[in-house]
């Protein structure tokens, strides 16, 4: 660890996704110039997230209680699981009000290019939750990695008596579900089709 405080901050910031050394340097200097309150606010927010939030041990959603509110809600449809790539993909689907079942976040996608294989994705957790499940809705992103993951999942579930469906692609190819508008997302949920 660097003993130079500014150097250390730059190194820490450059570890964040999408932040290269140049941006990290710019952000570090920005923070150095900002008020004590602003800097402490950012630091506190980071610590609070780490201290108060966890991943649901059932579905991997981000939550303050385990199991999360969705998993522990008896009014949710207990026969459906919507499979997403990341916990932050759950909220956009919730906002469509088109879906009332359960979720499972895989914590990633298959990516031969990035060396990410099935062992690094939480398929195991999903497979342990199939009792009483009638439909698995695969809501991975409509890009190469998301499609590969959906196919792999469909193969895993082939011998089970479970309908496997995929969001309908009114979704633009290559889109990121995080940034798809609610109307499009709601339509792709209601028009989902069997894989
Ligand atoms: Zn949960």
JSON list of C-alpha atoms and ligand atoms in Angstrom, two decimals:
[
{"chain": "A", "resi": 1, "resn": "UNK", "atom": "CA", "xyz": [0.00, 0.00, 0.00]},
{"chain": "A", "resi": 2, "resn": "UNK", "atom": "CA", "xyz": [1.32, 3.43, -0.93]},
{"chain": "A", "resi": 3, "resn": "UNK", "atom": "CA", "xyz": [2.17, 5.74, 2.00]},
{"chain": "A", "resi": 4, "resn": "UNK", "atom": "CA", "xyz": [1.54, 8.77, -0.21]},
{"chain": "A", "resi": 5, "resn": "UNK", "atom": "CA", "xyz": [-2.12, 9.65, 0.53]},
{"chain": "A", "resi": 6, "resn": "UNK", "atom": "CA", "xyz": [-2.86, 11.07, -2.91]},
{"chain": "A", "resi": 7, "resn": "UNK", "atom": "CA", "xyz": [-1.15, 8.15, -4.64]},
{"chain": "A", "resi": 8, "resn": "UNK", "atom": "CA", "xyz": [-3.15, 5.72, -2.52]},
{"chain": "A", "resi": 9, "resn": "UNK", "atom": "CA", "xyz": [-6.44, 7.43, -3.39]},
{"chain": "A", "resi": 10, "resn": "UNK", "atom": "CA", "xyz": [-5.58, 7.32, -7.10]},
{"chain": "A", "resi": 11, "resn": "UNK", "atom": "CA", "xyz": [-4.78, 3.61, -6.88]},
{"chain": "A", "resi": 12, "resn": "UNK", "atom": "CA", "xyz": [-8.03, 2.88, -5.00]},
{"chain": "A", "resi": 13, "resn": "UNK", "atom": "CA", "xyz": [-10.15, 4.89, -7.45]},
{"chain": "A", "resi": 14, "resn": "UNK", "atom": "CA", "xyz": [-8.54, 3.27, -10.48]},
{"chain": "A", "resi": 15, "resn": "UNK", "atom": "CA", "xyz": [-9.70, -0.13, -9.20]},
{"chain": "A", "resi": 16, "resn": "UNK", "atom": "CA", "xyz": [-13.33, 0.90, -9.82]},
{"chain": "A", "resi": 17, "resn": "UNK", "atom": "CA", "xyz": [-14.96, -0.40, -13.02]},
{"chain": "A", "resi": 18, "resn": "UNK", "atom": "CA", "xyz": [-14.70, 2.02, -15.92]},
{"chain": "A", "resi": 19, "resn": "UNK", "atom": "CA", "xyz": [-12.15, 4.25, -14.15]},
{"chain": "A", "resi": 20, "resn": "UNK", "atom": "CA", "xyz": [-8.73, 4.39, -15.80]},
{"chain": "A", "resi": 21, "resn": "UNK", "atom": "CA", "xyz": [-5.61, 6.00, -14.27]},
{"chain": "A", "resi": 22, "resn": "UNK", "atom": "CA", "xyz": [-6.36, 9.35, -15.95]},
{"chain": "A", "resi": 23, "resn": "UNK", "atom": "CA", "xyz": [-9.90, 9.60, -14.57]},
{"chain": "A", "resi": 24, "resn": "UNK", "atom": "CA", "xyz": [-8.70, 8.33, -11.17]},
{"chain": "A", "resi": 25, "resn": "UNK", "atom": "CA", "xyz": [-6.11, 11.12, -11.05]},
{"chain": "A", "resi": 26, "resn": "UNK", "atom": "CA", "xyz": [-8.70, 13.72, -12.01]},
{"chain": "A", "resi": 27, "resn": "UNK", "atom": "CA", "xyz": [-11.17, 12.46, -9.39]},
{"chain": "A", "resi": 28, "resn": "UNK", "atom": "CA", "xyz": [-8.49, 12.35, -6.69]},
{"chain": "A", "resi": 29, "resn": "UNK", "atom": "CA", "xyz": [-7.51, 15.97, -7.35]},
{"chain": "A", "resi": 30, "resn": "UNK", "atom": "CA", "xyz": [-11.18, 16.95, -7.39]},
{"chain": "A", "resi": 31, "resn": "UNK", "atom": "CA", "xyz": [-11.66, 15.33, -3.98]},
{"chain": "A", "resi": 32, "resn": "UNK", "atom": "CA", "xyz": [-8.55, 17.06, -2.66]},
{"chain": "A", "resi": 33, "resn": "UNK", "atom": "CA", "xyz": [-10.07, 20.42, -3.63]},
{"chain": "A", "resi": 34, "resn": "UNK", "atom": "CA", "xyz": [-13.57, 19.62, -2.31]},
{"chain": "A", "resi": 35, "resn": "UNK", "atom": "CA", "xyz": [-14.76, 20.61, 1.17]},
{"chain": "A", "resi": 36, "resn": "UNK", "atom": "CA", "xyz": [-14.12, 18.38, 4.18]},
{"chain": "A", "resi": 37, "resn": "UNK", "atom": "CA", "xyz": [-17.88, 17.76, 4.43]},
{"chain": "A", "resi": 38, "resn": "UNK", "atom": "CA", "xyz": [-18.19, 16.62, 0.82]},
{"chain": "A", "resi": 39, "resn": "UNK", "atom": "CA", "xyz": [-15.21, 14.30, 1.07]},
{"chain": "A", "resi": 40, "resn": "UNK", "atom": "CA", "xyz": [-16.37, 12.86, 4.38]},
{"chain": "A", "resi": 41, "resn": "UNK", "atom": "CA", "xyz": [-19.90, 12.44, 2.96]},
{"chain": "A", "resi": 42, "resn": "UNK", "atom": "CA", "xyz": [-18.52, 10.26, 0.17]},
{"chain": "A", "resi": 43, "resn": "UNK", "atom": "CA", "xyz": [-16.35, 8.24, 2.54]},
{"chain": "A", "resi": 44, "resn": "UNK", "atom": "CA", "xyz": [-19.27, 7.74, 4.96]},
{"chain": "A", "resi": 45, "resn": "UNK", "atom": "CA", "xyz": [-21.59, 6.66, 2.14]},
{"chain": "A", "resi": 46, "resn": "UNK", "atom": "CA", "xyz": [-19.09, 3.99, 1.07]},
{"chain": "A", "resi": 47, "resn": "UNK", "atom": "CA", "xyz": [-18.68, 2.70, 4.61]},
{"chain": "A", "resi": 48, "resn": "UNK", "atom": "CA", "xyz": [-22.44, 2.74, 5.26]},
{"chain": "A", "resi": 49, "resn": "UNK", "atom": "CA", "xyz": [-23.11, 0.62, 2.17]},
{"chain": "A", "resi": 50, "resn": "UNK", "atom": "CA", "xyz": [-20.53, -1.91, 3.32]},
{"chain": "A", "resi": 51, "resn": "UNK", "atom": "CA", "xyz": [-21.77, -1.99, 6.92]},
{"chain": "A", "resi": 52, "resn": "UNK", "atom": "CA", "xyz": [-25.52, -2.00, 6.36]},
{"chain": "A", "resi": 53, "resn": "UNK", "atom": "CA", "xyz": [-26.14, -3.81, 3.11]},
{"chain": "A", "resi": 54, "resn": "UNK", "atom": "CA", "xyz": [-25.62, -7.46, 2.27]},
{"chain": "A", "resi": 55, "resn": "UNK", "atom": "CA", "xyz": [-26.59, -9.83, -0.50]},
{"chain": "A", "resi": 56, "resn": "UNK", "atom": "CA", "xyz": [-29.74, -11.88, 0.14]},
{"chain": "A", "resi": 57, "resn": "UNK", "atom": "CA", "xyz": [-28.57, -15.45, 0.85]},
{"chain": "A", "resi": 58, "resn": "UNK", "atom": "CA", "xyz": [-31.42, -16.76, -1.32]},
{"chain": "A", "resi": 59, "resn": "UNK", "atom": "CA", "xyz": [-31.56, -14.50, -4.40]},
{"chain": "A", "resi": 60, "resn": "UNK", "atom": "CA", "xyz": [-28.40, -12.31, -4.08]},
{"chain": "A", "resi": 61, "resn": "UNK", "atom": "CA", "xyz": [-30.46, -9.07, -4.10]},
{"chain": "A", "resi": 62, "resn": "UNK", "atom": "CA", "xyz": [-28.96, -6.16, -2.19]},
{"chain": "A", "resi": 63, "resn": "UNK", "atom": "CA", "xyz": [-30.74, -5.91, 1.13]},
{"chain": "A", "resi": 64, "resn": "UNK", "atom": "CA", "xyz": [-30.50, -4.78, 4.75]},
{"chain": "A", "resi": 65, "resn": "UNK", "atom": "CA", "xyz": [-32.34, -7.91, 5.96]},
{"chain": "A", "resi": 66, "resn": "UNK", "atom": "CA", "xyz": [-31.79, -11.54, 5.02]},
{"chain": "A", "resi": 67, "resn": "UNK", "atom": "CA", "xyz": [-33.81, -12.99, 3.33]},
{"chain": "A", "resi": 68, "resn": "UNK", "atom": "CA", "xyz": [-34.72, -9.86, 1.37]},
{"chain": "A", "resi": 69, "resn": "UNK", "atom": "CA", "xyz": [-38.19, -8.30, 1.25]},
{"chain": "A", "resi": 70, "resn": "UNK", "atom": "CA", "xyz": [-39.05, -10.00, -2.03]},
{"chain": "A", "resi": 71, "resn": "UNK", "atom": "CA", "xyz": [-37.96, -13.49, -0.94]},
{"chain": "A", "resi": 72, "resn": "UNK", "atom": "CA", "xyz": [-39.84, -13.15, 2.36]},
{"chain": "A", "resi": 73, "resn": "UNK", "atom": "CA", "xyz": [-43.06, -11.73, 0.85]},
{"chain": "A", "resi": 74, "resn": "UNK", "atom": "CA", "xyz": [-45.75, -14.47, 0.89]},
{"chain": "A", "resi": 75, "resn": "UNK", "atom": "CA", "xyz": [-47.85, -12.50, -1.61]},
{"chain": "A", "resi": 76, "resn": "UNK", "atom": "CA", "xyz": [-45.25, -12.90, -4.37]},
{"chain": "A", "resi": 77, "resn": "UNK", "atom": "CA", "xyz": [-45.81, -15.63, -6.95]},
{"chain": "A", "resi": 78, "resn": "UNK", "atom": "CA", "xyz": [-43.66, -18.45, -5.54]},
{"chain": "A", "resi": 79, "resn": "UNK", "atom": "CA", "xyz": [-43.77, -20.47, -8.78]},
{"chain": "A", "resi": 80, "resn": "UNK", "atom": "CA", "xyz": [-41.71, -18.07, -10.92]},
{"chain": "A", "resi": 81, "resn": "UNK", "atom": "CA", "xyz": [-38.11, -16.95, -10.77]},
{"chain": "A", "resi": 82, "resn": "UNK", "atom": "CA", "xyz": [-36.80, -14.16, -12.97]},
{"chain": "A", "resi": 83, "resn": "UNK", "atom": "CA", "xyz": [-33.07, -14.65, -13.50]},
{"chain": "A", "resi": 84, "resn": "UNK", "atom": "CA", "xyz": [-30.99, -11.48, -13.91]},
{"chain": "A", "resi": 85, "resn": "UNK", "atom": "CA", "xyz": [-27.26, -10.88, -14.26]},
{"chain": "A", "resi": 86, "resn": "UNK", "atom": "CA", "xyz": [-26.71, -8.48, -11.38]},
{"chain": "A", "resi": 87, "resn": "UNK", "atom": "CA", "xyz": [-28.66, -7.41, -8.27]},
{"chain": "A", "resi": 88, "resn": "UNK", "atom": "CA", "xyz": [-29.07, -3.91, -9.75]},
{"chain": "A", "resi": 89, "resn": "UNK", "atom": "CA", "xyz": [-31.09, -5.43, -12.63]},
{"chain": "A", "resi": 90, "resn": "UNK", "atom": "CA", "xyz": [-33.95, -6.29, -10.21]},
{"chain": "A", "resi": 91, "resn": "UNK", "atom": "CA", "xyz": [-35.23, -2.76, -9.50]},
{"chain": "A", "resi": 92, "resn": "UNK", "atom": "CA", "xyz": [-35.90, -1.79, -13.15]},
{"chain": "A", "resi": 93, "resn": "UNK", "atom": "CA", "xyz": [-38.06, -4.92, -13.55]},
{"chain": "A", "resi": 94, "resn": "UNK", "atom": "CA", "xyz": [-39.86, -4.20, -10.27]},
{"chain": "A", "resi": 95, "resn": "UNK", "atom": "CA", "xyz": [-40.68, -0.71, -11.52]},
{"chain": "A", "resi": 96, "resn": "UNK", "atom": "CA", "xyz": [-42.57, -2.13, -14.52]},
{"chain": "A", "resi": 97, "resn": "UNK", "atom": "CA", "xyz": [-45.14, -3.72, -12.13]},
{"chain": "A", "resi": 98, "resn": "UNK", "atom": "CA", "xyz": [-45.44, -6.40, -14.80]},
{"chain": "A", "resi": 99, "resn": "UNK", "atom": "CA", "xyz": [-43.89, -9.17, -12.75]},
{"chain": "A", "resi": 100, "resn": "UNK", "atom": "CA", "xyz": [-44.78, -10.47, -9.28]},
{"chain": "A", "resi": 101, "resn": "UNK", "atom": "CA", "xyz": [-42.61, -13.53, -8.88]},
{"chain": "A", "resi": 102, "resn": "UNK", "atom": "CA", "xyz": [-39.21, -14.09, -7.31]},
{"chain": "A", "resi": 103, "resn": "UNK", "atom": "CA", "xyz": [-35.73, -13.22, -8.59]},
{"chain": "A", "resi": 104, "resn": "UNK", "atom": "CA", "xyz": [-32.30, -14.72, -8.78]},
{"chain": "A", "resi": 105, "resn": "UNK", "atom": "CA", "xyz": [-29.21, -12.65, -9.55]},
{"chain": "A", "resi": 106, "resn": "UNK", "atom": "CA", "xyz": [-26.46, -14.75, -11.12]},
{"chain": "A", "resi": 107, "resn": "UNK", "atom": "CA", "xyz": [-23.72, -12.31, -10.01]},
{"chain": "A", "resi": 108, "resn": "UNK", "atom": "CA", "xyz": [-22.29, -12.18, -13.51]},
{"chain": "A", "resi": 109, "resn": "UNK", "atom": "CA", "xyz": [-22.51, -13.72, -16.98]},
{"chain": "A", "resi": 110, "resn": "UNK", "atom": "CA", "xyz": [-20.61, -16.40, -18.83]},
{"chain": "A", "resi": 111, "resn": "UNK", "atom": "CA", "xyz": [-17.78, -14.88, -20.81]},
{"chain": "A", "resi": 112, "resn": "UNK", "atom": "CA", "xyz": [-15.14, -17.06, -22.45]},
{"chain": "A", "resi": 113, "resn": "UNK", "atom": "CA", "xyz": [-13.32, -13.88, -23.54]},
{"chain": "A", "resi": 114, "resn": "UNK", "atom": "CA", "xyz": [-12.99, -12.68, -19.96]},
{"chain": "A", "resi": 115, "resn": "UNK", "atom": "CA", "xyz": [-12.37, -16.22, -18.67]},
{"chain": "A", "resi": 116, "resn": "UNK", "atom": "CA", "xyz": [-15.64, -16.37, -16.71]},
{"chain": "A", "resi": 117, "resn": "UNK", "atom": "CA", "xyz": [-17.02, -19.92, -16.63]},
{"chain": "A", "resi": 118, "resn": "UNK", "atom": "CA", "xyz": [-20.06, -21.56, -14.99]},
{"chain": "A", "resi": 119, "resn": "UNK", "atom": "CA", "xyz": [-18.24, -22.02, -11.66]},
{"chain": "A", "resi": 120, "resn": "UNK", "atom": "CA", "xyz": [-17.96, -18.25, -11.20]},
{"chain": "A", "resi": 121, "resn": "UNK", "atom": "CA", "xyz": [-21.68, -17.69, -11.79]},
{"chain": "A", "resi": 122, "resn": "UNK", "atom": "CA", "xyz": [-24.30, -18.54, -9.14]},
{"chain": "A", "resi": 123, "resn": "UNK", "atom": "CA", "xyz": [-26.13, -21.25, -11.08]},
{"chain": "A", "resi": 124, "resn": "UNK", "atom": "CA", "xyz": [-25.84, -23.52, -8.05]},
{"chain": "A", "resi": 125, "resn": "UNK", "atom": "CA", "xyz": [-27.96, -21.23, -5.87]},
{"chain": "A", "resi": 126, "resn": "UNK", "atom": "CA", "xyz": [-30.62, -21.12, -8.55]},
{"chain": "A", "resi": 127, "resn": "UNK", "atom": "CA", "xyz": [-30.63, -24.89, -9.01]},
{"chain": "A", "resi": 128, "resn": "UNK", "atom": "CA", "xyz": [-31.20, -25.31, -5.26]},
{"chain": "A", "resi": 129, "resn": "UNK", "atom": "CA", "xyz": [-34.39, -23.23, -5.45]},
{"chain": "A", "resi": 130, "resn": "UNK", "atom": "CA", "xyz": [-36.36, -25.17, -8.06]},
{"chain": "A", "resi": 131, "resn": "UNK", "atom": "CA", "xyz": [-38.85, -26.90, -5.73]},
{"chain": "A", "resi": 132, "resn": "UNK", "atom": "CA", "xyz": [-42.36, -25.82, -6.79]},
{"chain": "A", "resi": 133, "resn": "UNK", "atom": "CA", "xyz": [-41.02, -23.56, -9.57]},
{"chain": "A", "resi": 134, "resn": "UNK", "atom": "CA", "xyz": [-43.03, -23.66, -12.81]},
{"chain": "A", "resi": 135, "resn": "UNK", "atom": "CA", "xyz": [-41.33, -20.96, -14.84]},
{"chain": "A", "resi": 136, "resn": "UNK", "atom": "CA", "xyz": [-37.83, -19.51, -15.07]},
{"chain": "A", "resi": 137, "resn": "UNK", "atom": "CA", "xyz": [-37.73, -16.19, -16.91]},
{"chain": "A", "resi": 138, "resn": "UNK", "atom": "CA", "xyz": [-34.25, -15.49, -18.21]},
{"chain": "A", "resi": 139, "resn": "UNK", "atom": "CA", "xyz": [-33.69, -11.73, -18.19]},
{"chain": "A", "resi": 140, "resn": "UNK", "atom": "CA", "xyz": [-30.00, -11.58, -19.01]},
{"chain": "A", "resi": 141, "resn": "UNK", "atom": "CA", "xyz": [-28.94, -8.78, -21.34]},
{"chain": "A", "resi": 142, "resn": "UNK", "atom": "CA", "xyz": [-29.57, -9.18, -25.08]},
{"chain": "A", "resi": 143, "resn": "UNK", "atom": "CA", "xyz": [-25.87, -9.29, -25.99]},
{"chain": "A", "resi": 144, "resn": "UNK", "atom": "CA", "xyz": [-23.43, -12.12, -26.74]},
{"chain": "A", "resi": 145, "resn": "UNK", "atom": "CA", "xyz": [-22.62, -12.89, -23.10]},
{"chain": "A", "resi": 146, "resn": "UNK", "atom": "CA", "xyz": [-26.25, -12.61, -21.96]},
{"chain": "A", "resi": 147, "resn": "UNK", "atom": "CA", "xyz": [-27.38, -14.93, -24.77]},
{"chain": "A", "resi": 148, "resn": "UNK", "atom": "CA", "xyz": [-24.65, -17.48, -23.99]},
{"chain": "A", "resi": 149, "resn": "UNK", "atom": "CA", "xyz": [-25.73, -17.44, -20.35]},
{"chain": "A", "resi": 150, "resn": "UNK", "atom": "CA", "xyz": [-29.41, -17.86, -21.29]},
{"chain": "A", "resi": 151, "resn": "UNK", "atom": "CA", "xyz": [-28.57, -20.83, -23.53]},
{"chain": "A", "resi": 152, "resn": "UNK", "atom": "CA", "xyz": [-26.47, -22.46, -20.83]},
{"chain": "A", "resi": 153, "resn": "UNK", "atom": "CA", "xyz": [-29.32, -22.00, -18.36]},
{"chain": "A", "resi": 154, "resn": "UNK", "atom": "CA", "xyz": [-31.89, -23.44, -20.77]},
{"chain": "A", "resi": 155, "resn": "UNK", "atom": "CA", "xyz": [-29.66, -26.51, -21.14]},
{"chain": "A", "resi": 156, "resn": "UNK", "atom": "CA", "xyz": [-29.26, -26.87, -17.37]},
{"chain": "A", "resi": 157, "resn": "UNK", "atom": "CA", "xyz": [-33.03, -26.80, -16.95]},
{"chain": "A", "resi": 158, "resn": "UNK", "atom": "CA", "xyz": [-33.92, -28.98, -19.94]},
{"chain": "A", "resi": 159, "resn": "UNK", "atom": "CA", "xyz": [-34.65, -32.13, -17.93]},
{"chain": "A", "resi": 160, "resn": "UNK", "atom": "CA", "xyz": [-36.71, -30.33, -15.29]},
{"chain": "A", "resi": 161, "resn": "UNK", "atom": "CA", "xyz": [-40.42, -29.90, -15.67]},
{"chain": "A", "resi": 162, "resn": "UNK", "atom": "CA", "xyz": [-40.05, -26.12, -15.83]},
{"chain": "A", "resi": 163, "resn": "UNK", "atom": "CA", "xyz": [-40.98, -23.63, -18.54]},
{"chain": "A", "resi": 164, "resn": "UNK", "atom": "CA", "xyz": [-37.92, -21.58, -19.46]},
{"chain": "A", "resi": 165, "resn": "UNK", "atom": "CA", "xyz": [-38.77, -18.26, -21.09]},
{"chain": "A", "resi": 166, "resn": "UNK", "atom": "CA", "xyz": [-36.74, -15.34, -22.33]},
{"chain": "A", "resi": 167, "resn": "UNK", "atom": "CA", "xyz": [-37.69, -11.66, -22.42]},
{"chain": "A", "resi": 168, "resn": "UNK", "atom": "CA", "xyz": [-39.15, -10.81, -25.83]},
{"chain": "A", "resi": 169, "resn": "UNK", "atom": "CA", "xyz": [-36.84, -8.80, -27.97]},
{"chain": "A", "resi": 170, "resn": "UNK", "atom": "CA", "xyz": [-38.48, -5.63, -28.66]},
{"chain": "A", "resi": 171, "resn": "UNK", "atom": "CA", "xyz": [-35.34, -5.02, -26.63]},
{"chain": "A", "resi": 172, "resn": "UNK", "atom": "CA", "xyz": [-32.58, -3.61, -28.80]},
{"chain": "A", "resi": 173, "resn": "UNK", "atom": "CA", "xyz": [-29.78, -6.14, -29.42]},
{"chain": "A", "resi": 174, "resn": "UNK", "atom": "CA", "xyz": [-26.71, -5.22, -27.45]},
{"chain": "A", "resi": 175, "resn": "UNK", "atom": "CA", "xyz": [-28.84, -3.28, -24.97]},
{"chain": "A", "resi": 176, "resn": "UNK", "atom": "CA", "xyz": [-28.15, -3.17, -21.28]},
{"chain": "A", "resi": 177, "resn": "UNK", "atom": "CA", "xyz": [-31.28, -3.87, -19.21]},
{"chain": "A", "resi": 178, "resn": "UNK", "atom": "CA", "xyz": [-30.13, -1.27, -16.74]},
{"chain": "A", "resi": 179, "resn": "UNK", "atom": "CA", "xyz": [-30.74, 1.46, -19.29]},
{"chain": "A", "resi": 180, "resn": "UNK", "atom": "CA", "xyz": [-33.85, 0.17, -21.07]},
{"chain": "A", "resi": 181, "resn": "UNK", "atom": "CA", "xyz": [-36.93, 2.31, -20.49]},
{"chain": "A", "resi": 182, "resn": "UNK", "atom": "CA", "xyz": [-39.77, 0.90, -18.37]},
{"chain": "A", "resi": 183, "resn": "UNK", "atom": "CA", "xyz": [-42.32, 0.65, -21.19]},
{"chain": "A", "resi": 184, "resn": "UNK", "atom": "CA", "xyz": [-39.98, -1.42, -23.37]},
{"chain": "A", "resi": 185, "resn": "UNK", "atom": "CA", "xyz": [-39.03, -3.57, -20.42]},
{"chain": "A", "resi": 186, "resn": "UNK", "atom": "CA", "xyz": [-42.67, -4.11, -19.40]},
{"chain": "A", "resi": 187, "resn": "UNK", "atom": "CA", "xyz": [-43.54, -5.09, -22.97]},
{"chain": "A", "resi": 188, "resn": "UNK", "atom": "CA", "xyz": [-40.65, -7.54, -23.19]},
{"chain": "A", "resi": 189, "resn": "UNK", "atom": "CA", "xyz": [-41.74, -9.11, -19.90]},
{"chain": "A", "resi": 190, "resn": "UNK", "atom": "CA", "xyz": [-45.41, -9.54, -20.93]},
{"chain": "A", "resi": 191, "resn": "UNK", "atom": "CA", "xyz": [-44.38, -10.81, -24.40]},
{"chain": "A", "resi": 192, "resn": "UNK", "atom": "CA", "xyz": [-41.76, -13.26, -23.13]},
{"chain": "A", "resi": 193, "resn": "UNK", "atom": "CA", "xyz": [-41.48, -16.53, -25.02]},
{"chain": "A", "resi": 194, "resn": "UNK", "atom": "CA", "xyz": [-40.36, -20.08, -24.24]},
{"chain": "A", "resi": 195, "resn": "UNK", "atom": "CA", "xyz": [-36.74, -20.94, -24.98]},
{"chain": "B", "resi": 1, "resn": "LIG", "atom": "ZN1", "xyz": [-33.91, -12.46, -1.80]}
]
